[in-house]
Amino acid sequence: MSYYVQPQPQVVIVQQQPAMYVAPPQPMMVVSQPVIIAQQPRAPSLATLGVQPYIKIVPAEGEDIKYALHTKDDKEVLRVVYNGNCCGKLLFGVRRSYDLEFSASGYPDTIFRMSRPFDLPLTRWKVEVFDGHNKLLGSVRQKFTLITSEFVVFDESSVEIFRIHAPFFLFGNCEFLIKKEGSTVGNITRRNGLCGTNPLNITIDFPDSATSGQKALLTSAAFMLNSAYFERRWRLLC
């Protein structure tokens, strides 16, 4: 006799695990150290001259450096490089063409440049002034008068800014008055002894209202006046 055994269903007991709580991500705190950036010295610009109420032009020692611009306490502000040649001076004298480049010690870039073009005798004096990017700042031109000479300072648009009046007699300290609308606002003075008999020593008292570019024009005018009135008596260039 055979027996049939019916299989019993298996019972599987699944034990429920407790739910795991996952905390939301916390923001990370990053502690940064302060970064100290060393400030680079600001490259000189026209403002280097613009902050000066007074400038003295003196000869400078150096192979390429001909002049220097000093403050009242003899601190150097800018250096001046003469670009010309002695042959031009021998052939054409004070009427030759040349450039003066103004820069600061230790910086190769030109801050501004004075250009003196060649002209013929009995013509009026003229110089043009450019900034370091060769942009015209203005010009200084001689104006014909019956008694004394006048020099007019123009901006880049040929608008008159100042007039410079030359002295009638060139003795002692020769003072060229800087005038604006008829009033004296500054002066350019050739100092020491009889005019033109001593080495270059020119001082400029700038007008209080003069901008940096206008001071560059007046500084260039001082060099032009030295060539026009005193270079025949003292060999400064070359």
Coordinates of N, CA and C in Angstrom, one line a residue:
M1 N 0.9 -1.2 0.0 CA 0.0 0.0 0.0 C 0.9 1.2 0.0
S2 N 0.6 2.2 -0.9 CA 1.5 3.4 -0.9 C 0.7 4.6 -0.4
Y3 N 1.5 5.5 0.2 CA 0.8 6.7 0.7 C 1.3 7.9 0.0
Y4 N 0.4 8.9 -0.3 CA 0.8 10.2 -0.9 C 0.9 11.2 0.2
V5 N 2.1 11.9 0.2 CA 2.3 12.9 1.2 C 2.2 14.3 0.5
Q6 N 1.3 15.0 0.9 CA 1.1 16.4 0.2 C 2.1 17.3 0.8
P7 N 2.9 18.0 0.0 CA 3.9 18.9 0.5 C 3.3 20.1 1.2
Q8 N 3.8 20.5 2.3 CA 3.3 21.6 3.0 C 4.0 22.9 2.5
P9 N 3.2 24.0 2.4 CA 3.8 25.3 2.0 C 4.8 25.8 3.0
Q10 N 5.9 26.2 2.5 CA 7.0 26.8 3.4 C 6.6 28.2 3.8
V11 N 6.8 28.4 5.0 CA 6.5 29.7 5.6 C 7.9 30.4 5.8
V12 N 8.0 31.6 5.2 CA 9.3 32.3 5.3 C 9.0 33.6 6.1
I13 N 9.6 33.7 7.2 CA 9.5 34.8 8.1 C 10.5 35.9 7.8
V14 N 10.1 37.0 7.4 CA 11.1 38.1 7.0 C 11.0 39.1 8.2
Q15 N 12.2 39.2 8.8 CA 12.3 40.2 9.9 C 12.5 41.6 9.4
Q16 N 11.6 42.5 9.7 CA 11.7 43.9 9.2 C 12.9 44.6 10.0
Q17 N 13.8 45.1 9.1 CA 14.9 45.9 9.7 C 14.4 47.3 10.0
P18 N 14.9 47.9 11.1 CA 14.5 49.3 11.4 C 15.1 50.2 10.3
A19 N 14.3 51.2 9.9 CA 14.7 52.2 8.9 C 15.9 53.0 9.4
M20 N 16.9 53.1 8.5 CA 18.1 53.9 8.8 C 17.9 55.3 8.4
Y21 N 18.2 56.2 9.3 CA 18.0 57.7 9.1 C 19.3 58.2 8.5
V22 N 19.2 58.8 7.4 CA 20.4 59.4 6.7 C 20.3 60.9 6.9
A23 N 21.2 61.5 7.6 CA 21.2 62.9 7.8 C 21.5 63.7 6.5
P24 N 20.9 64.8 6.3 CA 21.2 65.6 5.1 C 22.7 66.1 5.2
P25 N 23.3 66.2 4.0 CA 24.7 66.7 4.0 C 24.9 68.0 4.6
Q26 N 25.9 68.1 5.5 CA 26.1 69.4 6.1 C 27.1 70.2 5.2
P27 N 26.9 71.5 5.2 CA 27.8 72.3 4.4 C 29.2 72.3 5.0
M28 N 30.2 72.2 4.1 CA 31.6 72.1 4.6 C 32.1 73.5 4.9
M29 N 32.8 73.6 5.9 CA 33.4 74.9 6.3 C 34.8 75.0 5.9
V30 N 35.1 75.9 5.0 CA 36.4 76.0 4.5 C 37.1 77.3 5.1
V31 N 38.1 77.1 5.8 CA 38.8 78.2 6.5 C 39.9 78.6 5.5
S32 N 39.8 79.8 5.0 CA 40.8 80.3 4.0 C 41.8 81.2 4.7
Q33 N 43.0 81.1 4.3 CA 44.0 82.0 4.8 C 44.0 83.3 4.0
P34 N 44.2 84.5 4.7 CA 44.2 85.7 4.0 C 45.4 85.8 3.0
V35 N 45.1 86.2 1.8 CA 46.2 86.3 0.8 C 46.6 87.7 0.7
I36 N 47.9 87.9 0.9 CA 48.4 89.3 0.8 C 49.1 89.5 -0.5
I37 N 48.6 90.4 -1.3 CA 49.2 90.7 -2.6 C 50.1 91.9 -2.5
A38 N 51.3 91.7 -2.8 CA 52.3 92.8 -2.7 C 51.9 93.9 -3.8
Q39 N 51.8 95.1 -3.4 CA 51.5 96.1 -4.3 C 52.7 96.5 -5.1
Q40 N 52.6 96.5 -6.4 CA 53.7 96.9 -7.3 C 53.8 98.4 -7.4
P41 N 54.9 98.9 -7.4 CA 55.1 100.4 -7.5 C 54.4 100.9 -8.8
R42 N 53.7 102.0 -8.6 CA 53.0 102.5 -9.8 C 54.0 103.1 -10.8
A43 N 53.8 102.8 -12.0 CA 54.7 103.3 -13.0 C 54.5 104.9 -13.1
P44 N 55.6 105.6 -13.3 CA 55.5 107.0 -13.4 C 54.7 107.4 -14.6
S45 N 54.0 108.5 -14.5 CA 53.2 109.1 -15.6 C 53.2 110.6 -15.6
L46 N 52.4 111.2 -16.4 CA 52.4 112.7 -16.4 C 52.0 113.2 -15.0
A47 N 51.3 112.4 -14.2 CA 51.0 112.9 -12.9 C 52.2 113.1 -12.0
T48 N 53.3 112.4 -12.3 CA 54.6 112.6 -11.6 C 55.0 114.0 -11.7
L49 N 54.8 114.6 -12.8 CA 55.1 116.1 -13.0 C 54.0 116.9 -12.5
G50 N 52.7 116.4 -12.6 CA 51.6 117.2 -12.3 C 51.4 117.6 -10.9
V51 N 52.0 116.8 -10.0 CA 51.9 117.1 -8.5 C 52.9 118.1 -8.1
Q52 N 53.8 118.5 -9.0 CA 54.9 119.4 -8.6 C 54.5 120.9 -8.8
P53 N 54.5 121.7 -7.8 CA 54.2 123.1 -8.1 C 55.4 123.9 -8.6
Y54 N 56.6 123.3 -8.5 CA 57.9 124.0 -8.8 C 58.9 123.0 -9.3
I55 N 59.6 123.3 -10.4 CA 60.6 122.4 -10.9 C 61.8 123.2 -11.2
K56 N 63.0 122.6 -11.0 CA 64.3 123.1 -11.4 C 64.9 122.3 -12.4
I57 N 65.4 122.9 -13.5 CA 66.1 122.1 -14.6 C 67.6 122.3 -14.4
V58 N 68.3 121.2 -14.3 CA 69.7 121.3 -14.0 C 70.4 120.3 -15.0
P59 N 71.7 120.5 -15.2 CA 72.5 119.5 -16.0 C 72.6 118.2 -15.2
A60 N 72.6 117.1 -15.9 CA 72.7 115.8 -15.3 C 74.0 115.1 -15.8
E61 N 74.5 114.2 -14.9 CA 75.7 113.4 -15.3 C 75.3 112.1 -15.8
G62 N 75.7 111.8 -17.0 CA 75.4 110.5 -17.6 C 75.7 110.6 -19.1
E63 N 75.9 109.4 -19.7 CA 76.2 109.3 -21.1 C 75.0 109.8 -22.0
D64 N 73.8 109.3 -21.6 CA 72.7 109.7 -22.4 C 71.8 110.7 -21.7
I65 N 71.9 110.9 -20.4 CA 71.1 111.8 -19.7 C 71.7 113.2 -19.7
K66 N 71.0 114.2 -20.3 CA 71.6 115.5 -20.4 C 71.1 116.4 -19.3
Y67 N 69.8 116.3 -18.9 CA 69.3 117.2 -17.9 C 68.5 116.4 -16.9
A68 N 68.1 117.0 -15.8 CA 67.2 116.4 -14.8 C 66.3 117.5 -14.3
L69 N 65.0 117.0 -13.9 CA 64.1 117.9 -13.3 C 64.1 117.6 -11.8
H70 N 64.3 118.6 -11.0 CA 64.4 118.5 -9.6 C 63.3 119.3 -8.9
T71 N 63.0 118.9 -7.6 CA 62.1 119.6 -6.8 C 63.0 120.7 -6.1
K72 N 62.3 121.5 -5.2 CA 63.0 122.5 -4.5 C 64.1 122.0 -3.6
D73 N 63.9 120.8 -3.0 CA 64.9 120.2 -2.1 C 65.8 119.2 -2.9
D74 N 65.9 119.4 -4.2 CA 66.9 118.7 -5.1 C 66.6 117.2 -5.2
K75 N 65.3 116.8 -5.1 CA 65.0 115.4 -5.4 C 64.6 115.3 -6.9
E76 N 65.2 114.3 -7.5 CA 65.0 114.1 -8.9 C 63.6 113.7 -9.2
V77 N 62.9 114.3 -10.2 CA 61.6 113.9 -10.6 C 61.6 113.2 -11.9
L78 N 62.2 113.8 -12.9 CA 62.4 113.2 -14.2 C 63.7 113.4 -14.8
R79 N 64.1 112.6 -15.7 CA 65.3 112.7 -16.5 C 65.0 113.1 -17.9
V80 N 66.0 113.7 -18.5 CA 65.8 114.2 -19.9 C 66.9 113.7 -20.8
V81 N 66.5 113.0 -21.9 CA 67.4 112.5 -22.9 C 67.3 113.4 -24.1
Y82 N 68.5 113.8 -24.6 CA 68.6 114.7 -25.8 C 68.8 113.7 -27.0
N83 N 67.9 113.8 -28.0 CA 68.1 113.1 -29.2 C 68.3 114.1 -30.4
G84 N 69.6 114.1 -30.8 CA 70.0 115.0 -31.8 C 71.4 114.6 -32.2
N85 N 72.1 115.4 -33.0 CA 73.4 115.1 -33.3 C 74.2 116.4 -33.4
C86 N 75.5 116.3 -33.2 CA 76.4 117.5 -33.2 C 76.6 118.1 -34.6
C87 N 76.4 117.2 -35.6 CA 76.6 117.8 -37.0 C 75.5 118.7 -37.3
G88 N 74.3 118.4 -36.8 CA 73.1 119.3 -37.0 C 73.4 120.6 -36.3
K89 N 74.0 120.6 -35.1 CA 74.2 121.8 -34.4 C 75.3 122.6 -35.1
L90 N 76.3 122.0 -35.6 CA 77.4 122.7 -36.3 C 76.9 123.4 -37.6
L91 N 76.0 122.6 -38.3 CA 75.5 123.1 -39.6 C 74.4 124.2 -39.4
F92 N 73.4 123.9 -38.5 CA 72.2 124.7 -38.4 C 72.1 125.5 -37.1
G93 N 73.0 125.3 -36.1 CA 73.0 126.0 -34.9 C 71.7 125.8 -34.1
V94 N 71.1 126.9 -33.6 CA 69.9 126.8 -32.8 C 68.7 126.4 -33.6
R95 N 68.8 126.5 -34.9 CA 67.6 126.2 -35.8 C 67.5 124.7 -36.2
R96 N 68.4 123.9 -35.6 CA 68.4 122.4 -35.9 C 67.2 121.8 -35.3
S97 N 66.9 120.6 -35.7 CA 65.8 119.8 -35.1 C 66.4 118.8 -34.1
Y98 N 65.6 118.6 -33.0 CA 66.0 117.6 -32.0 C 64.8 117.3 -31.2
D99 N 64.9 116.2 -30.4 CA 63.8 115.8 -29.5 C 64.4 115.7 -28.1
L100 N 63.6 116.0 -27.1 CA 63.9 115.7 -25.7 C 62.9 114.7 -25.1
E101 N 63.4 113.6 -24.6 CA 62.5 112.6 -24.0 C 62.6 112.7 -22.5
F102 N 61.4 112.7 -21.8 CA 61.3 112.8 -20.4 C 60.9 111.5 -19.8
S103 N 61.7 110.9 -18.9 CA 61.3 109.7 -18.3 C 61.8 109.7 -16.8
A104 N 61.4 108.6 -16.1 CA 61.8 108.5 -14.7 C 62.9 107.5 -14.5
S105 N 63.7 107.7 -13.5 CA 64.9 106.8 -13.3 C 64.4 105.4 -13.0
G106 N 65.0 104.5 -13.7 CA 64.6 103.1 -13.6 C 63.5 102.6 -14.4
Y107 N 62.9 103.5 -15.2 CA 61.7 103.1 -16.1 C 62.1 103.5 -17.5
P108 N 62.0 102.6 -18.4 CA 62.5 102.9 -19.8 C 61.5 103.7 -20.6
D109 N 60.2 103.6 -20.2 CA 59.2 104.3 -21.0 C 59.2 105.8 -20.9
T110 N 59.0 106.4 -22.1 CA 58.9 107.9 -22.1 C 57.6 108.4 -21.6
I111 N 57.7 109.4 -20.7 CA 56.4 110.0 -20.2 C 55.9 111.0 -21.1
F112 N 56.7 111.9 -21.6 CA 56.3 112.8 -22.6 C 57.6 113.2 -23.4
R113 N 57.3 113.8 -24.6 CA 58.4 114.1 -25.5 C 58.2 115.5 -26.1
M114 N 59.3 116.3 -26.2 CA 59.3 117.5 -26.9 C 60.0 117.4 -28.2
S115 N 59.3 117.9 -29.2 CA 59.9 117.8 -30.6 C 60.1 119.2 -31.1
R116 N 61.4 119.5 -31.4 CA 61.8 120.8 -32.0 C 62.1 120.6 -33.5
P117 N 61.2 121.1 -34.4 CA 61.4 120.9 -35.8 C 62.5 121.8 -36.3
F118 N 63.1 121.5 -37.4 CA 64.0 122.4 -38.1 C 63.2 123.5 -38.7
D119 N 63.8 124.7 -38.6 CA 63.2 125.9 -39.3 C 64.3 126.8 -39.8
L120 N 63.9 127.7 -40.6 CA 64.8 128.6 -41.3 C 65.0 129.9 -40.4
P121 N 66.2 130.6 -40.6 CA 66.4 131.8 -39.9 C 65.2 132.8 -40.1
L122 N 65.0 133.6 -39.1 CA 64.0 134.7 -39.1 C 62.6 134.1 -39.1
T123 N 62.4 132.8 -38.9 CA 61.1 132.3 -38.7 C 60.8 132.1 -37.2
R124 N 59.6 132.0 -36.8 CA 59.2 131.9 -35.4 C 59.5 130.6 -34.8
W125 N 59.8 130.6 -33.5 CA 60.1 129.4 -32.8 C 58.9 128.6 -32.6
K126 N 59.0 127.2 -32.6 CA 57.9 126.4 -32.3 C 58.4 125.0 -31.8
V127 N 57.7 124.5 -30.8 CA 57.9 123.1 -30.4 C 56.6 122.4 -30.2
E128 N 56.5 121.1 -30.4 CA 55.4 120.3 -30.2 C 55.6 119.3 -29.1
V129 N 54.6 119.0 -28.3 CA 54.8 118.1 -27.1 C 53.8 116.9 -27.3
F130 N 54.3 115.7 -27.0 CA 53.5 114.5 -27.1 C 53.6 113.7 -25.8
D131 N 52.6 112.9 -25.5 CA 52.7 112.1 -24.4 C 53.4 110.8 -24.7
G132 N 53.4 109.8 -23.7 CA 54.2 108.6 -23.9 C 53.6 107.7 -25.0
H133 N 52.4 107.9 -25.4 CA 51.7 107.2 -26.5 C 51.7 107.9 -27.8
N134 N 52.5 109.0 -27.9 CA 52.7 109.8 -29.1 C 51.4 110.5 -29.4
K135 N 50.6 110.8 -28.4 CA 49.4 111.7 -28.6 C 49.8 113.1 -28.4
L136 N 49.4 114.0 -29.2 CA 49.7 115.4 -29.1 C 49.1 116.0 -27.9
L137 N 49.9 116.7 -27.1 CA 49.5 117.4 -25.9 C 49.2 118.9 -26.2
G138 N 50.0 119.4 -27.1 CA 49.9 120.8 -27.5 C 51.2 121.3 -28.1
S139 N 51.3 122.6 -28.2 CA 52.5 123.2 -28.8 C 52.8 124.6 -28.2
V140 N 54.0 125.0 -28.4 CA 54.4 126.4 -27.9 C 54.9 127.1 -29.2
R141 N 54.4 128.3 -29.5 CA 54.8 129.0 -30.7 C 55.1 130.5 -30.3
Q142 N 56.1 131.0 -31.0 CA 56.5 132.4 -30.8 C 55.5 133.3 -31.6
K143 N 55.2 134.4 -31.0 CA 54.3 135.4 -31.6 C 55.1 136.6 -31.8
F144 N 54.9 137.2 -33.0 CA 55.7 138.4 -33.3 C 55.1 139.6 -32.6
T145 N 56.0 140.4 -32.0 CA 55.6 141.6 -31.3 C 56.7 142.7 -31.6
L146 N 56.3 143.9 -31.5 CA 57.3 145.0 -31.9 C 58.3 145.2 -30.8
I147 N 58.0 145.0 -29.5 CA 58.9 145.4 -28.4 C 59.6 144.1 -27.9
T148 N 58.8 143.2 -27.3 CA 59.4 142.0 -26.8 C 58.7 140.8 -27.4
S149 N 59.3 139.7 -27.2 CA 58.8 138.4 -27.7 C 57.7 137.8 -26.8
E150 N 56.7 137.3 -27.4 CA 55.7 136.5 -26.7 C 55.7 135.1 -27.2
F151 N 55.4 134.1 -26.3 CA 55.3 132.7 -26.7 C 53.9 132.3 -26.2
V152 N 53.2 131.6 -27.1 CA 51.8 131.2 -26.8 C 51.8 129.7 -26.7
V153 N 51.2 129.3 -25.6 CA 51.0 127.8 -25.3 C 49.6 127.4 -25.7
F154 N 49.6 126.4 -26.6 CA 48.3 125.9 -27.1 C 48.1 124.5 -26.6
D155 N 46.8 124.1 -26.5 CA 46.5 122.7 -26.2 C 46.4 121.9 -27.5
E156 N 46.0 120.7 -27.4 CA 46.0 119.8 -28.6 C 45.0 120.3 -29.6
S157 N 44.1 121.1 -29.3 CA 43.1 121.6 -30.2 C 43.4 123.0 -30.7
S158 N 44.7 123.5 -30.4 CA 45.1 124.8 -30.8 C 44.4 125.9 -30.1
V159 N 43.9 125.6 -28.9 CA 43.2 126.6 -28.1 C 44.3 127.2 -27.2
E160 N 44.4 128.5 -27.1 CA 45.4 129.2 -26.2 C 45.1 128.9 -24.8
I161 N 46.2 128.5 -24.1 CA 46.2 128.3 -22.6 C 46.9 129.4 -21.9
F162 N 48.2 129.6 -22.2 CA 49.0 130.6 -21.5 C 49.7 131.4 -22.6
R163 N 50.2 132.6 -22.1 CA 51.2 133.4 -22.8 C 52.4 133.6 -22.0
I164 N 53.6 133.5 -22.6 CA 54.9 133.7 -21.9 C 55.5 134.9 -22.4
H165 N 55.8 135.9 -21.6 CA 56.4 137.2 -21.9 C 57.8 137.2 -21.6
A166 N 58.7 137.5 -22.6 CA 60.1 137.5 -22.4 C 60.5 138.9 -21.8
P167 N 61.6 138.9 -21.0 CA 62.0 140.2 -20.5 C 62.6 141.1 -21.5
F168 N 62.6 142.4 -21.3 CA 63.2 143.3 -22.3 C 64.7 143.3 -22.2
F169 N 65.3 143.2 -21.0 CA 66.7 143.1 -20.9 C 67.1 141.8 -20.3
L170 N 68.1 141.2 -20.9 CA 68.6 139.8 -20.5 C 69.8 140.0 -19.5
F171 N 69.5 140.4 -18.3 CA 70.6 140.6 -17.3 C 70.1 140.0 -16.0
G172 N 71.1 139.5 -15.2 CA 70.7 139.0 -13.9 C 69.8 137.7 -14.0
N173 N 68.9 137.6 -13.1 CA 67.9 136.5 -13.2 C 66.8 136.9 -14.3
C174 N 66.9 136.2 -15.4 CA 66.0 136.5 -16.5 C 64.6 135.8 -16.3
E175 N 63.6 136.6 -16.0 CA 62.3 136.1 -15.7 C 61.3 136.2 -16.8
F176 N 60.8 135.1 -17.3 CA 59.7 135.0 -18.3 C 58.4 134.8 -17.6
L177 N 57.5 135.8 -17.7 CA 56.2 135.7 -17.0 C 55.2 134.8 -17.8
I178 N 54.6 134.0 -17.0 CA 53.5 133.1 -17.6 C 52.2 133.8 -17.2
K179 N 51.4 134.2 -18.3 CA 50.2 134.9 -18.1 C 49.0 134.1 -18.6
K180 N 47.9 134.4 -18.0 CA 46.6 133.8 -18.4 C 45.5 134.9 -18.3
E181 N 44.9 135.2 -19.5 CA 43.9 136.3 -19.5 C 44.5 137.6 -18.9
G182 N 45.7 137.9 -19.2 CA 46.3 139.1 -18.8 C 46.9 139.1 -17.4
S183 N 46.7 138.1 -16.6 CA 47.2 138.1 -15.2 C 48.4 137.1 -15.1
T184 N 49.4 137.5 -14.4 CA 50.6 136.7 -14.2 C 50.2 135.5 -13.2
V185 N 50.4 134.3 -13.7 CA 50.1 133.1 -12.9 C 51.3 132.2 -12.6
G186 N 52.4 132.6 -13.1 CA 53.6 131.8 -12.9 C 54.8 132.4 -13.6
N187 N 56.0 131.8 -13.5 CA 57.1 132.3 -14.2 C 58.1 131.2 -14.5
I188 N 59.0 131.5 -15.5 CA 60.1 130.7 -15.9 C 61.3 131.5 -15.7
T189 N 62.3 131.2 -14.9 CA 63.4 132.0 -14.6 C 64.7 131.3 -14.9
R190 N 65.6 132.0 -15.6 CA 67.0 131.6 -15.9 C 67.8 132.2 -14.9
R191 N 68.4 131.5 -13.9 CA 69.1 132.0 -12.8 C 70.6 132.0 -12.9
N192 N 71.2 132.7 -11.9 CA 72.7 132.7 -11.7 C 73.4 133.6 -12.7
G193 N 73.9 134.7 -12.2 CA 74.8 135.5 -13.0 C 74.2 136.2 -14.2
L194 N 75.0 136.6 -15.1 CA 74.5 137.2 -16.4 C 73.8 136.1 -17.2
C195 N 72.7 136.4 -17.8 CA 72.0 135.4 -18.5 C 72.8 134.7 -19.5
G196 N 72.8 133.4 -19.5 CA 73.5 132.7 -20.5 C 75.0 132.5 -20.3
T197 N 75.5 133.0 -19.2 CA 77.0 132.8 -18.9 C 77.3 131.7 -18.0
N198 N 76.3 131.1 -17.3 CA 76.5 130.0 -16.4 C 75.8 128.8 -16.9
P199 N 76.2 127.6 -16.4 CA 75.5 126.4 -16.8 C 74.0 126.5 -16.5
L200 N 73.3 125.6 -17.2 CA 71.8 125.6 -17.2 C 71.3 125.6 -15.7
N201 N 70.5 126.5 -15.4 CA 69.8 126.5 -14.1 C 68.5 127.3 -14.3
I202 N 67.4 126.6 -14.6 CA 66.1 127.2 -14.9 C 65.1 126.7 -13.9
T203 N 64.3 127.6 -13.3 CA 63.3 127.2 -12.4 C 61.9 127.6 -13.0
I204 N 60.9 126.8 -12.7 CA 59.6 127.0 -13.2 C 58.6 127.0 -12.1
D205 N 57.9 128.1 -11.8 CA 56.8 128.2 -10.9 C 55.6 128.0 -11.7
F206 N 54.9 126.8 -11.6 CA 53.8 126.5 -12.4 C 52.5 127.3 -11.9
P207 N 51.6 127.6 -12.8 CA 50.3 128.1 -12.3 C 49.6 127.1 -11.5
D208 N 48.9 127.6 -10.5 CA 48.2 126.7 -9.6 C 47.1 125.8 -10.3
S209 N 46.6 126.4 -11.4 CA 45.5 125.7 -12.1 C 46.0 124.8 -13.2
A210 N 47.3 124.7 -13.4 CA 47.9 124.0 -14.5 C 47.7 122.5 -14.3
T211 N 47.3 121.8 -15.4 CA 47.2 120.3 -15.3 C 48.5 119.7 -15.6
S212 N 48.5 118.3 -15.5 CA 49.8 117.6 -15.8 C 50.3 117.9 -17.2
G213 N 49.4 117.8 -18.2 CA 49.7 118.1 -19.6 C 50.2 119.5 -19.8
Q214 N 49.6 120.5 -19.1 CA 50.0 121.9 -19.3 C 51.4 122.1 -18.7
K215 N 51.7 121.4 -17.6 CA 53.0 121.5 -17.0 C 54.1 120.9 -17.9
A216 N 53.7 119.9 -18.6 CA 54.6 119.3 -19.6 C 54.9 120.3 -20.7
L217 N 53.9 121.1 -21.1 CA 54.0 122.1 -22.2 C 54.9 123.2 -21.7
L218 N 54.7 123.7 -20.4 CA 55.5 124.8 -19.9 C 57.0 124.3 -19.7
T219 N 57.2 123.1 -19.3 CA 58.5 122.6 -19.1 C 59.2 122.6 -20.5
S220 N 58.5 122.1 -21.5 CA 59.1 122.1 -22.9 C 59.4 123.6 -23.3
A221 N 58.5 124.5 -23.0 CA 58.7 125.9 -23.3 C 60.0 126.4 -22.7
A222 N 60.3 126.0 -21.5 CA 61.5 126.4 -20.8 C 62.7 126.0 -21.6
F223 N 62.7 124.8 -22.1 CA 63.9 124.4 -22.9 C 63.9 125.1 -24.2
M224 N 62.8 125.4 -24.8 CA 62.8 126.2 -26.0 C 63.3 127.6 -25.8
L225 N 62.9 128.2 -24.7 CA 63.4 129.6 -24.3 C 64.9 129.6 -24.1
N226 N 65.4 128.5 -23.5 CA 66.9 128.4 -23.3 C 67.6 128.4 -24.6
S227 N 67.1 127.6 -25.6 CA 67.7 127.5 -26.9 C 67.6 128.9 -27.6
A228 N 66.5 129.5 -27.5 CA 66.2 130.8 -28.3 C 67.1 131.9 -27.8
Y229 N 67.3 132.0 -26.4 CA 67.9 133.2 -25.9 C 69.4 132.9 -25.4
F230 N 69.7 131.7 -24.9 CA 70.9 131.6 -24.2 C 71.9 130.5 -24.8
E231 N 71.4 129.8 -25.8 CA 72.3 128.7 -26.3 C 73.5 129.3 -27.0
R232 N 73.4 130.4 -27.6 CA 74.5 131.0 -28.3 C 75.6 131.4 -27.4
R233 N 75.3 131.6 -26.1 CA 76.3 132.0 -25.2 C 76.9 130.8 -24.4
W234 N 76.2 129.7 -24.4 CA 76.6 128.6 -23.6 C 76.3 127.3 -24.3
R235 N 77.3 126.5 -24.6 CA 77.1 125.3 -25.4 C 76.5 124.2 -24.4
L236 N 75.2 124.0 -24.5 CA 74.6 123.1 -23.6 C 74.3 121.7 -24.2
L237 N 73.9 121.7 -25.5 CA 73.6 120.5 -26.2 C 74.8 120.1 -27.0
C238 N 75.0 118.7 -27.1 CA 76.2 118.1 -27.7 C 77.4 118.1 -26.8

